[in-house]
Short mmCIF file of C-alpha atoms in Angstrom, two decimals:
data_model
loop_
_atom_site.label_atom_id
_atom_site.label_comp_id
_atom_site.label_asym_id
_atom_site.label_seq_id
_atom_site.Cartn_x
_atom_site.Cartn_y
_atom_site.Cartn_z
CA UNK A 1 193.85 -69.04 -95.29
CA UNK A 2 190.49 -69.33 -95.47
CA UNK A 3 188.50 -68.03 -98.41
CA UNK A 4 186.21 -64.89 -97.29
CA UNK A 5 182.80 -64.94 -98.83
CA UNK A 6 180.67 -61.99 -99.53
CA UNK A 7 178.60 -62.89 -96.50
CA UNK A 8 181.75 -63.32 -94.08
CA UNK A 9 182.93 -60.44 -95.42
CA UNK A 10 180.01 -57.75 -94.58
CA UNK A 11 179.77 -59.50 -91.35
CA UNK A 12 183.65 -58.61 -90.43
CA UNK A 13 183.13 -55.05 -91.68
CA UNK A 14 179.84 -54.84 -89.71
CA UNK A 15 182.04 -55.84 -86.71
CA UNK A 16 185.01 -53.55 -86.99
CA UNK A 17 182.55 -50.73 -88.22
CA UNK A 18 180.73 -51.26 -84.78
CA UNK A 19 184.25 -51.54 -82.59
CA UNK A 20 185.64 -48.29 -84.41
CA UNK A 21 182.21 -46.17 -83.51
CA UNK A 22 181.89 -47.36 -80.20
CA UNK A 23 185.84 -46.71 -79.35
CA UNK A 24 185.09 -43.02 -80.96
CA UNK A 25 182.30 -42.09 -79.02
CA UNK A 26 183.85 -44.02 -75.79
CA UNK A 27 186.52 -40.96 -76.37
CA UNK A 28 184.31 -38.39 -76.84
CA UNK A 29 181.75 -38.70 -74.07
CA UNK A 30 180.97 -36.23 -71.50
CA UNK A 31 180.93 -38.20 -68.45
CA UNK A 32 177.90 -36.56 -67.17
CA UNK A 33 174.34 -35.46 -67.62
CA UNK A 34 173.02 -31.88 -69.15
CA UNK A 35 169.35 -32.35 -69.03
CA UNK A 36 166.72 -33.24 -66.35
CA UNK A 37 165.37 -35.94 -68.59
CA UNK A 38 168.90 -37.78 -68.23
CA UNK A 39 168.53 -37.34 -64.42
CA UNK A 40 164.90 -38.52 -64.43
CA UNK A 41 166.05 -41.99 -66.20
CA UNK A 42 169.17 -42.46 -63.82
CA UNK A 43 167.19 -42.18 -60.81
CA UNK A 44 165.15 -44.94 -62.27
CA UNK A 45 167.97 -46.96 -63.08
CA UNK A 46 169.65 -46.28 -59.53
CA UNK A 47 166.22 -47.09 -57.72
CA UNK A 48 165.96 -50.46 -59.80
CA UNK A 49 169.43 -51.67 -58.49
CA UNK A 50 169.43 -50.29 -55.02
CA UNK A 51 165.99 -50.70 -53.83
CA UNK A 52 164.34 -53.07 -56.70
CA UNK A 53 161.80 -49.89 -57.45
CA UNK A 54 160.63 -47.83 -59.90
CA UNK A 55 159.82 -44.62 -57.49
CA UNK A 56 162.10 -41.87 -57.63
CA UNK A 57 162.64 -38.28 -56.11
CA UNK A 58 159.96 -35.85 -56.69
CA UNK A 59 161.52 -34.07 -59.72
CA UNK A 60 160.54 -32.65 -63.13
CA UNK A 61 158.33 -35.09 -65.11
CA UNK A 62 157.49 -37.29 -62.04
CA UNK A 63 153.70 -37.55 -60.97
CA UNK A 64 152.58 -39.57 -57.41
CA UNK A 65 150.88 -42.74 -57.83
CA UNK A 66 151.06 -46.22 -56.22
CA UNK A 67 151.86 -45.84 -52.21
CA UNK A 68 152.37 -42.11 -52.44
CA UNK A 69 155.47 -42.31 -54.12
CA UNK A 70 156.76 -40.45 -57.14
CA UNK A 71 157.04 -42.14 -60.57
CA UNK A 72 158.70 -40.90 -63.87
CA UNK A 73 156.65 -40.31 -66.89
CA UNK A 74 159.04 -41.85 -69.09
CA UNK A 75 158.78 -45.52 -70.23
CA UNK A 76 161.53 -47.75 -68.04
CA UNK A 77 163.21 -49.74 -70.93
CA UNK A 78 166.09 -47.61 -71.27
CA UNK A 79 166.54 -47.33 -67.63
CA UNK A 80 166.05 -50.95 -67.13
CA UNK A 81 168.74 -51.66 -69.92
CA UNK A 82 171.33 -49.27 -68.33
CA UNK A 83 171.38 -51.21 -64.71
CA UNK A 84 174.16 -53.37 -66.05
CA UNK A 85 176.30 -50.14 -66.60
CA UNK A 86 175.53 -48.94 -63.22
CA UNK A 87 176.32 -52.04 -61.36
CA UNK A 88 179.59 -51.82 -62.97
CA UNK A 89 180.27 -48.44 -62.00
CA UNK A 90 179.18 -49.19 -58.60
CA UNK A 91 181.52 -51.96 -58.43
CA UNK A 92 184.41 -50.29 -60.25
CA UNK A 93 183.80 -47.44 -57.47
CA UNK A 94 184.09 -49.85 -54.51
CA UNK A 95 187.17 -51.53 -56.02
CA UNK A 96 189.04 -47.79 -56.72
CA UNK A 97 188.36 -46.87 -53.00
CA UNK A 98 189.14 -50.28 -51.58
CA UNK A 99 192.62 -49.88 -53.12
CA UNK A 100 193.41 -46.50 -52.38
CA UNK A 101 192.64 -45.23 -56.24
CA UNK A 102 190.53 -42.35 -54.78
CA UNK A 103 192.14 -39.95 -57.39
CA UNK A 104 190.83 -41.88 -60.09
CA UNK A 105 187.60 -42.53 -58.40
CA UNK A 106 187.38 -38.73 -58.55
CA UNK A 107 188.40 -38.65 -62.08
CA UNK A 108 185.47 -40.85 -63.26
CA UNK A 109 182.91 -39.28 -61.28
CA UNK A 110 183.97 -35.65 -61.93
CA UNK A 111 182.81 -32.58 -59.91
CA UNK A 112 179.62 -32.64 -58.00
CA UNK A 113 177.05 -30.95 -60.61
CA UNK A 114 173.79 -30.46 -58.38
CA UNK A 115 171.44 -27.66 -57.29
CA UNK A 116 171.21 -26.83 -53.79
CA UNK A 117 168.17 -28.36 -51.83
CA UNK A 118 167.35 -30.50 -55.10
CA UNK A 119 167.59 -34.15 -54.89
CA UNK A 120 168.94 -34.26 -58.69
CA UNK A 121 172.10 -34.73 -59.51
CA UNK A 122 173.97 -34.01 -62.99
CA UNK A 123 177.40 -35.29 -62.20
CA UNK A 124 179.61 -36.29 -59.46
CA UNK A 125 178.97 -39.98 -58.83
CA UNK A 126 180.93 -42.77 -60.75
CA UNK A 127 177.63 -44.60 -61.49
CA UNK A 128 176.63 -41.25 -63.42
CA UNK A 129 179.70 -41.78 -65.84
CA UNK A 130 179.01 -45.46 -66.57
CA UNK A 131 175.51 -45.19 -67.12
CA UNK A 132 176.14 -42.06 -69.46
CA UNK A 133 178.23 -44.45 -71.56
CA UNK A 134 174.81 -46.28 -72.63
CA UNK A 135 174.23 -44.30 -75.73
CA UNK A 136 178.10 -44.96 -77.01
CA UNK A 137 177.01 -48.63 -77.29
CA UNK A 138 173.44 -48.03 -79.02
CA UNK A 139 175.14 -45.28 -81.62
CA UNK A 140 177.47 -47.84 -82.59
CA UNK A 141 175.01 -50.33 -83.04
CA UNK A 142 172.38 -47.99 -84.92
CA UNK A 143 174.90 -47.24 -87.23
CA UNK A 144 176.05 -50.96 -87.69
CA UNK A 145 172.56 -51.59 -88.44
CA UNK A 146 172.48 -48.54 -90.75
CA UNK A 147 175.07 -50.08 -92.65
CA UNK A 148 173.60 -53.51 -92.92
CA UNK A 149 170.23 -52.09 -94.33
CA UNK A 150 172.14 -49.96 -96.81
CA UNK A 151 173.53 -53.41 -97.87
CA UNK A 152 170.41 -55.11 -97.98
CA UNK A 153 169.15 -52.24 -100.05
CA UNK A 154 171.53 -52.68 -102.81
CA UNK A 155 174.37 -50.16 -101.91
CA UNK A 156 178.05 -51.31 -102.46
CA UNK A 157 179.68 -52.25 -99.29
CA UNK A 158 181.92 -49.47 -99.38
CA UNK A 159 179.40 -46.95 -99.66
CA UNK A 160 177.14 -48.34 -97.39
CA UNK A 161 179.97 -48.37 -94.46
CA UNK A 162 180.75 -44.65 -95.84
CA UNK A 163 177.30 -43.65 -95.03
CA UNK A 164 176.79 -45.29 -91.84
CA UNK A 165 180.34 -43.54 -90.69
CA UNK A 166 178.72 -40.50 -91.74
CA UNK A 167 175.73 -41.19 -89.59
CA UNK A 168 178.10 -41.70 -86.68
CA UNK A 169 180.27 -38.77 -86.84
CA UNK A 170 178.54 -36.21 -88.93
CA UNK A 171 174.69 -36.64 -88.42
CA UNK A 172 172.62 -35.17 -85.87
CA UNK A 173 171.95 -38.41 -83.76
CA UNK A 174 175.74 -38.75 -83.73
CA UNK A 175 176.23 -36.11 -80.75
CA UNK A 176 173.66 -38.27 -78.73
CA UNK A 177 176.11 -40.30 -77.80
CA UNK A 178 177.26 -38.26 -75.23
CA UNK A 179 174.49 -38.22 -73.11
CA UNK A 180 171.43 -40.31 -71.74
CA UNK A 181 168.62 -39.39 -73.91
CA UNK A 182 166.50 -41.81 -75.26
CA UNK A 183 166.22 -40.97 -79.15
CA UNK A 184 169.22 -42.74 -80.21
CA UNK A 185 167.43 -46.16 -78.65
CA UNK A 186 164.34 -45.08 -80.32
CA UNK A 187 166.18 -44.73 -84.01
CA UNK A 188 168.02 -47.99 -83.34
CA UNK A 189 164.81 -49.86 -82.75
CA UNK A 190 162.73 -48.51 -85.60
CA UNK A 191 165.67 -48.78 -87.87
CA UNK A 192 166.17 -52.38 -86.72
CA UNK A 193 162.61 -53.35 -87.62
CA UNK A 194 162.99 -51.71 -90.82
CA UNK A 195 166.00 -53.79 -91.45
CA UNK A 196 164.02 -57.12 -90.76
CA UNK A 197 161.16 -56.28 -92.69
CA UNK A 198 163.24 -55.47 -95.68
CA UNK A 199 164.73 -59.23 -94.86
CA UNK A 200 161.33 -60.35 -94.71
CA UNK A 201 160.79 -59.06 -98.46
CA UNK A 202 163.76 -60.54 -99.55
CA UNK A 203 163.47 -63.92 -98.12
CA UNK A 204 160.06 -64.64 -96.25
CA UNK A 205 160.84 -66.12 -92.51
CA UNK A 206 158.40 -66.19 -89.49
CA UNK A 207 161.54 -65.51 -87.43
CA UNK A 208 162.70 -62.23 -89.13
CA UNK A 209 158.89 -60.94 -88.63
CA UNK A 210 158.85 -61.63 -85.29
CA UNK A 211 161.90 -59.95 -84.85
CA UNK A 212 160.75 -56.98 -86.48
CA UNK A 213 157.43 -56.97 -84.32
CA UNK A 214 160.18 -57.28 -81.40
CA UNK A 215 161.98 -54.31 -82.30
CA UNK A 216 158.59 -52.28 -82.46
CA UNK A 217 157.63 -53.64 -79.01
CA UNK A 218 161.29 -52.69 -77.66
CA UNK A 219 160.78 -49.02 -79.38
CA UNK A 220 157.59 -48.66 -77.32
CA UNK A 221 159.02 -49.66 -73.80
CA UNK A 222 161.92 -47.35 -74.56
CA UNK A 223 160.25 -44.36 -75.69
CA UNK A 224 156.41 -44.23 -75.81
CA UNK A 225 156.05 -42.09 -78.91
CA UNK A 226 158.04 -44.30 -81.23
CA UNK A 227 154.69 -45.81 -81.59
CA UNK A 228 153.61 -43.50 -84.16
CA UNK A 229 156.00 -45.65 -86.47
CA UNK A 230 153.72 -48.56 -85.92
CA UNK A 231 151.12 -47.70 -88.72
CA UNK A 232 153.35 -47.31 -91.50
CA UNK A 233 155.62 -50.04 -90.86
CA UNK A 234 152.65 -52.35 -90.10
CA UNK A 235 151.45 -51.28 -93.49
CA UNK A 236 154.74 -52.49 -94.98
CA UNK A 237 154.29 -55.75 -93.32
CA UNK A 238 150.93 -56.22 -94.44
CA UNK A 239 151.80 -55.28 -98.29
CA UNK A 240 154.73 -57.55 -98.12
CA UNK A 241 152.14 -60.49 -97.20
CA UNK A 242 149.79 -59.29 -99.94
CA UNK A 243 152.77 -59.35 -102.36
CA UNK A 244 153.61 -62.79 -101.46
CA UNK A 245 149.86 -64.53 -101.67
CA UNK A 246 147.99 -61.81 -104.06
CA UNK A 247 144.73 -62.83 -101.85
CA UNK A 248 141.45 -62.42 -103.86
CA UNK A 249 138.92 -60.42 -101.72
CA UNK A 250 138.71 -58.97 -98.05
CA UNK A 251 138.47 -62.63 -96.61
CA UNK A 252 141.45 -63.83 -98.18
CA UNK A 253 143.32 -61.00 -97.28
CA UNK A 254 142.48 -61.14 -93.67
CA UNK A 255 143.15 -65.00 -93.59
CA UNK A 256 146.69 -64.29 -95.14
CA UNK A 257 147.22 -61.52 -92.65
CA UNK A 258 146.36 -64.05 -89.60
CA UNK A 259 148.44 -66.94 -91.22
CA UNK A 260 151.57 -64.84 -91.73
CA UNK A 261 151.08 -61.73 -89.75
CA UNK A 262 150.80 -63.14 -86.35
CA UNK A 263 154.82 -63.44 -85.57
CA UNK A 264 154.87 -60.07 -86.40
CA UNK A 265 151.82 -58.53 -84.19
CA UNK A 266 152.32 -61.15 -81.22
CA UNK A 267 155.34 -59.31 -79.66
CA UNK A 268 154.00 -55.82 -80.44
CA UNK A 269 150.65 -56.90 -78.56
CA UNK A 270 152.96 -58.40 -75.74
CA UNK A 271 155.05 -55.28 -75.62
CA UNK A 272 151.86 -52.92 -75.51
CA UNK A 273 150.38 -55.22 -72.62
CA UNK A 274 153.62 -54.61 -70.94
CA UNK A 275 153.53 -50.74 -71.24
CA UNK A 276 150.33 -50.50 -70.23
CA UNK A 277 150.62 -52.67 -66.99
CA UNK A 278 153.71 -50.80 -65.92
CA UNK A 279 152.20 -47.57 -66.31
CA UNK A 280 148.97 -48.94 -64.52
CA UNK A 281 151.09 -50.25 -61.73
CA UNK A 282 152.81 -47.20 -61.05
CA UNK A 283 150.05 -44.66 -61.31
CA UNK A 284 146.96 -47.06 -60.60
CA UNK A 285 145.29 -45.49 -63.87
CA UNK A 286 145.79 -45.62 -67.35
CA UNK A 287 146.84 -43.46 -69.63
CA UNK A 288 149.02 -42.05 -66.67
CA UNK A 289 148.28 -38.53 -64.91
CA UNK A 290 150.77 -36.94 -67.49
CA UNK A 291 148.64 -37.80 -70.31
CA UNK A 292 145.56 -36.44 -68.52
CA UNK A 293 147.63 -33.05 -67.35
CA UNK A 294 148.79 -32.74 -70.92
CA UNK A 295 145.22 -32.97 -72.26
CA UNK A 296 144.29 -30.17 -74.83
CA UNK A 297 147.49 -28.36 -74.17
CA UNK A 298 149.66 -31.49 -75.73
CA UNK A 299 149.02 -30.18 -79.40
CA UNK A 300 148.70 -26.58 -79.34
CA UNK A 301 151.22 -25.52 -82.05
CA UNK A 302 149.84 -24.42 -85.42
CA UNK A 303 150.56 -27.03 -87.97
CA UNK A 304 152.81 -24.42 -90.07
CA UNK A 305 154.44 -22.81 -87.61
CA UNK A 306 155.62 -26.79 -86.14
CA UNK A 307 156.60 -27.27 -90.25
CA UNK A 308 158.39 -24.23 -90.79
CA UNK A 309 160.22 -24.61 -87.55
CA UNK A 310 161.65 -28.01 -88.68
CA UNK A 311 162.18 -27.25 -92.22
CA UNK A 312 163.70 -23.95 -92.28
CA UNK A 313 164.09 -22.25 -88.61
CA UNK A 314 167.42 -21.56 -87.54
CA UNK A 315 166.70 -23.23 -84.24
CA UNK A 316 165.65 -26.54 -85.38
CA UNK A 317 165.89 -27.06 -89.04
CA UNK A 318 166.72 -30.65 -89.83
CA UNK A 319 168.68 -29.36 -92.60
CA UNK A 320 170.80 -27.30 -90.54
CA UNK A 321 171.51 -29.82 -87.78
CA UNK A 322 171.84 -32.67 -90.48
CA UNK A 323 173.00 -30.61 -93.73
CA UNK A 324 173.72 -33.77 -95.88
CA UNK A 325 169.99 -33.91 -95.90
CA UNK A 326 170.05 -31.24 -98.35
CA UNK A 327 170.80 -33.70 -100.99
CA UNK A 328 167.51 -35.47 -99.95
CA UNK A 329 165.54 -34.60 -103.41
CA UNK A 330 168.20 -36.37 -105.42
CA UNK A 331 168.84 -39.26 -102.93
CA UNK A 332 165.00 -39.95 -102.50
CA UNK A 333 164.43 -39.63 -106.25
CA UNK A 334 167.32 -41.99 -106.55
CA UNK A 335 165.71 -44.18 -104.02
CA UNK A 336 162.29 -44.26 -105.45
CA UNK A 337 163.71 -45.58 -108.97
CA UNK A 338 165.62 -48.24 -106.93
CA UNK A 339 163.98 -49.49 -103.89
CA UNK A 340 160.39 -48.01 -104.84
CA UNK A 341 158.42 -49.34 -101.87
CA UNK A 342 161.02 -48.63 -99.10
CA UNK A 343 161.09 -45.01 -100.49
CA UNK A 344 157.50 -44.69 -100.13
CA UNK A 345 157.63 -46.22 -96.29
CA UNK A 346 160.07 -43.50 -95.71
CA UNK A 347 157.97 -40.97 -97.13
CA UNK A 348 155.01 -42.29 -94.99
CA UNK A 349 157.43 -42.32 -91.74
CA UNK A 350 158.28 -38.45 -92.55
CA UNK A 351 154.62 -37.64 -92.80
CA UNK A 352 154.01 -39.43 -89.56
CA UNK A 353 156.81 -37.79 -87.83
CA UNK A 354 156.09 -34.30 -89.05
CA UNK A 355 152.46 -34.01 -88.80
CA UNK A 356 152.57 -35.23 -85.15
CA UNK A 357 155.46 -33.26 -83.86
CA UNK A 358 154.95 -30.09 -85.54
CA UNK A 359 151.23 -30.13 -83.49
CA UNK A 360 153.25 -30.73 -80.45
CA UNK A 361 152.97 -27.62 -77.92
CA UNK A 362 157.05 -28.06 -77.14
CA UNK A 363 157.84 -29.12 -80.89
CA UNK A 364 161.22 -27.59 -80.53
CA UNK A 365 162.26 -30.26 -77.69
CA UNK A 366 163.92 -27.69 -75.82
CA UNK A 367 165.71 -27.41 -73.77
CA UNK A 368 167.99 -29.32 -75.73
CA UNK A 369 170.14 -28.46 -78.87
CA UNK A 370 168.53 -28.95 -82.37
CA UNK A 371 165.05 -30.99 -83.04
CA UNK A 372 165.65 -34.15 -81.09
CA UNK A 373 162.17 -35.18 -81.68
CA UNK A 374 163.16 -35.74 -85.14
CA UNK A 375 166.53 -37.52 -84.74
CA UNK A 376 165.43 -40.93 -85.77
CA UNK A 377 163.62 -39.68 -88.72
CA UNK A 378 166.94 -38.04 -90.01
CA UNK A 379 168.76 -41.30 -89.76
CA UNK A 380 165.88 -43.05 -91.70
CA UNK A 381 166.15 -40.22 -94.52
CA UNK A 382 169.89 -40.76 -94.87
CA UNK A 383 169.23 -44.45 -96.13
CA UNK A 384 169.28 -43.27 -99.73
CA UNK A 385 172.27 -41.77 -99.52
CA UNK A 386 174.51 -44.95 -99.86
CA UNK A 387 172.90 -46.05 -103.11
CA UNK A 388 172.99 -42.49 -104.47
CA UNK A 389 176.83 -42.32 -103.45
CA UNK A 390 177.30 -45.53 -106.05
CA UNK A 391 175.94 -43.41 -109.00
CA UNK A 392 178.32 -40.50 -108.48
CA UNK A 393 181.51 -39.99 -110.19
CA UNK A 394 184.89 -39.31 -108.17
CA UNK A 395 184.88 -35.59 -109.35
CA UNK A 396 181.33 -34.95 -108.13
CA UNK A 397 182.24 -35.82 -104.61
CA UNK A 398 184.01 -32.63 -104.75
CA UNK A 399 180.56 -30.67 -104.58
CA UNK A 400 179.76 -32.61 -100.96
CA UNK A 401 182.56 -30.59 -99.33
CA UNK A 402 180.98 -27.49 -98.13
CA UNK A 403 178.00 -29.98 -96.52
CA UNK A 404 180.71 -32.08 -95.00
CA UNK A 405 182.30 -28.93 -93.36
CA UNK A 406 179.30 -27.62 -92.24
CA UNK A 407 178.02 -30.89 -90.70
CA UNK A 408 181.15 -31.15 -89.25
CA UNK A 409 181.08 -27.90 -87.25
CA UNK A 410 177.35 -28.61 -86.40
CA UNK A 411 177.95 -31.78 -84.61
CA UNK A 412 181.53 -30.45 -82.88
CA UNK A 413 179.56 -27.74 -81.26
CA UNK A 414 176.85 -30.50 -80.05
CA UNK A 415 179.32 -32.62 -79.05
CA UNK A 416 181.78 -30.34 -77.32
CA UNK A 417 179.74 -27.92 -75.86
CA UNK A 418 177.23 -27.91 -72.88
CA UNK A 419 173.84 -26.45 -74.03
CA UNK A 420 172.50 -26.20 -70.47
CA UNK A 421 175.81 -24.17 -69.60
CA UNK A 422 174.95 -22.11 -72.68
CA UNK A 423 171.47 -21.54 -71.64
CA UNK A 424 172.43 -20.02 -68.32
CA UNK A 425 175.07 -17.82 -69.81
CA UNK A 426 172.59 -16.52 -72.71
CA UNK A 427 169.68 -16.44 -70.52
CA UNK A 428 167.39 -18.33 -72.96
CA UNK A 429 164.89 -19.01 -69.84
CA UNK A 430 163.86 -15.44 -69.81
CA UNK A 431 163.58 -14.75 -73.57
CA UNK A 432 160.70 -13.10 -74.66
CA UNK A 433 158.47 -14.00 -76.54
CA UNK A 434 159.32 -17.83 -74.85
CA UNK A 435 161.07 -19.74 -77.71
CA UNK A 436 161.18 -16.83 -79.98
CA UNK A 437 164.72 -17.19 -80.07
CA UNK A 438 164.20 -20.30 -82.25
CA UNK A 439 163.11 -18.14 -85.07
CA UNK A 440 165.59 -15.48 -85.04
CA UNK A 441 168.77 -16.09 -86.97
CA UNK A 442 171.24 -14.07 -84.50
CA UNK A 443 169.74 -15.31 -81.45
CA UNK A 444 169.47 -18.86 -82.58
CA UNK A 445 171.11 -21.25 -80.20
CA UNK A 446 173.77 -22.56 -83.40
CA UNK A 447 175.11 -18.95 -82.89
CA UNK A 448 175.98 -19.04 -79.16
CA UNK A 449 177.02 -22.45 -79.45
CA UNK A 450 179.79 -21.36 -81.90
CA UNK A 451 180.64 -18.60 -79.90
CA UNK A 452 181.06 -20.82 -76.79
CA UNK A 453 183.28 -23.25 -78.64
CA UNK A 454 185.32 -20.81 -79.96
CA UNK A 455 185.81 -19.34 -76.53
CA UNK A 456 186.91 -22.54 -75.10
CA UNK A 457 185.56 -21.63 -71.70
CA UNK A 458 183.79 -23.91 -69.23
CA UNK A 459 180.90 -24.55 -71.71
CA UNK A 460 183.28 -26.58 -73.73
CA UNK A 461 182.70 -29.82 -71.69
CA UNK A 462 183.86 -33.11 -72.73
CA UNK A 463 185.19 -36.02 -70.15
CA UNK A 464 189.07 -36.21 -71.49
CA UNK A 465 189.24 -32.10 -71.78
CA UNK A 466 187.96 -32.02 -67.86
CA UNK A 467 190.19 -34.60 -67.12
CA UNK A 468 193.05 -32.38 -67.99
CA UNK A 469 191.64 -29.44 -66.61
CA UNK A 470 191.22 -31.18 -63.05
CA UNK A 471 194.12 -33.44 -63.04
CA UNK A 472 196.69 -32.22 -65.85
CA UNK A 473 198.63 -34.21 -68.53
CA UNK A 474 199.73 -36.79 -66.02
CA UNK A 475 196.25 -38.35 -65.89
CA UNK A 476 195.20 -37.61 -69.47
CA UNK A 477 198.04 -39.03 -71.59
CA UNK A 478 197.04 -42.91 -70.54
CA UNK A 479 193.44 -42.90 -71.38
CA UNK A 480 194.06 -40.90 -74.81
CA UNK A 481 196.92 -43.30 -75.70
CA UNK A 482 194.43 -46.22 -74.93
CA UNK A 483 191.63 -44.32 -76.99
CA UNK A 484 193.84 -43.50 -79.95
CA UNK A 485 195.71 -46.79 -80.23
CA UNK A 486 192.07 -48.83 -80.02
CA UNK A 487 190.64 -46.10 -82.68
CA UNK A 488 193.45 -46.52 -85.10
CA UNK A 489 193.64 -50.52 -84.68
CA UNK A 490 189.89 -50.89 -85.34
CA UNK A 491 189.77 -48.30 -88.32
CA UNK A 492 192.75 -50.18 -89.89
CA UNK A 493 190.88 -53.40 -89.66
CA UNK A 494 187.76 -51.86 -90.91
CA UNK A 495 190.03 -50.60 -94.00
CA UNK A 496 191.14 -53.86 -94.49
CA UNK A 497 188.02 -55.61 -94.46
CA UNK A 498 186.45 -53.19 -97.12
CA UNK A 499 189.33 -53.27 -99.55
CA UNK A 500 190.32 -57.10 -98.86
CA UNK A 501 190.50 -58.44 -102.48
#
């Protein structure tokens, strides 16, 4: 029997952690879209595969551009990355249809969800089902990178894995696996860039610097606002170079930056060039018309209003939607003692996210459940939790029980309940003052999402549940048995690797 080294052990844990979380998130998928943002991205994916074009229907968040056609305002990265899933869905649909399995074709596609005389579809196509699985993979990968980074920062193997599991199940980003929003991809690439920079600090290599730059470039190409992380992470890279060489004077520092920094900077520059080129190709201008259209209205919220909303409001408080962040004063202070520089980087990223998004006119990210623009930040702020767990006794863990229970309920409402359906039932779109419900406790989305979950009506919207509603237990037991068996096996293998001698 081969001897398991520390390196192979944490690699094996990472593999089984990824597979466990992937299986879990595949099992809880919704199977269709709930937001026009998702439909917009899906239509880009569809257009790329079917026509080799970026042009889509004139729907929300599109503008006229080249040849008089309409193009999305969003970055194309995620839509392009989802093309293989669209292709698989298309081929599976053809095979099911050709072999007389139209019942399973309908089971996967689900009922048609559309607005009459509107080119948008939220469900009813098997390709939508498969494309909607994209974030199951990115969420599992995000948690795997999170585990590796916690381990790199000195947390024990078990608590690094435990914290990654908490991110994948009880953090605000976990429910985003059931949809096609881009925030999970943004979090994955920003966290990966941070991971490679920490690797660079521990062992300087041009390859790790290049990978860090590549991750930041991909973050931009998947979601343009991710560029707000560039200054802080670039400053961290510059600090690492200064620490290594201790150059004398500005000339010495510039020389060191040029010698060691180019592998980091070149991928970012190429990513920026590609982004500008795509925007220019679509709209024949840069910046795109959506930037001009936003203009002075883009940052119209008073800073203190946005900050209050993100910190204390019942509609978007990051402490409500990820209750474990209540521990931040203790976890971050512990992080400042253990990994001072990396804790300062987290503080810098926090300031960047809060200052930019608190001023945004649509700071709340509606209509979506919770502070989705801060989703990547919430993952980053959970990093110090793993090392803090190492400092706690077993008796002290009982104090976490209320936070864990609240976290479970918050994420369950997010995963199980369709916010768009709840929005229509409650009438948030006609609420006055507009978005005022974000600050009124008994009118906040969490209240009505909880009521919807307890009611068990059509607003409780998950693929397995809808499969049972539409076809009965005869169709449910097969997928349920497969997911249960896979999840039990993967979790057992994860446990065995964590507790192997």
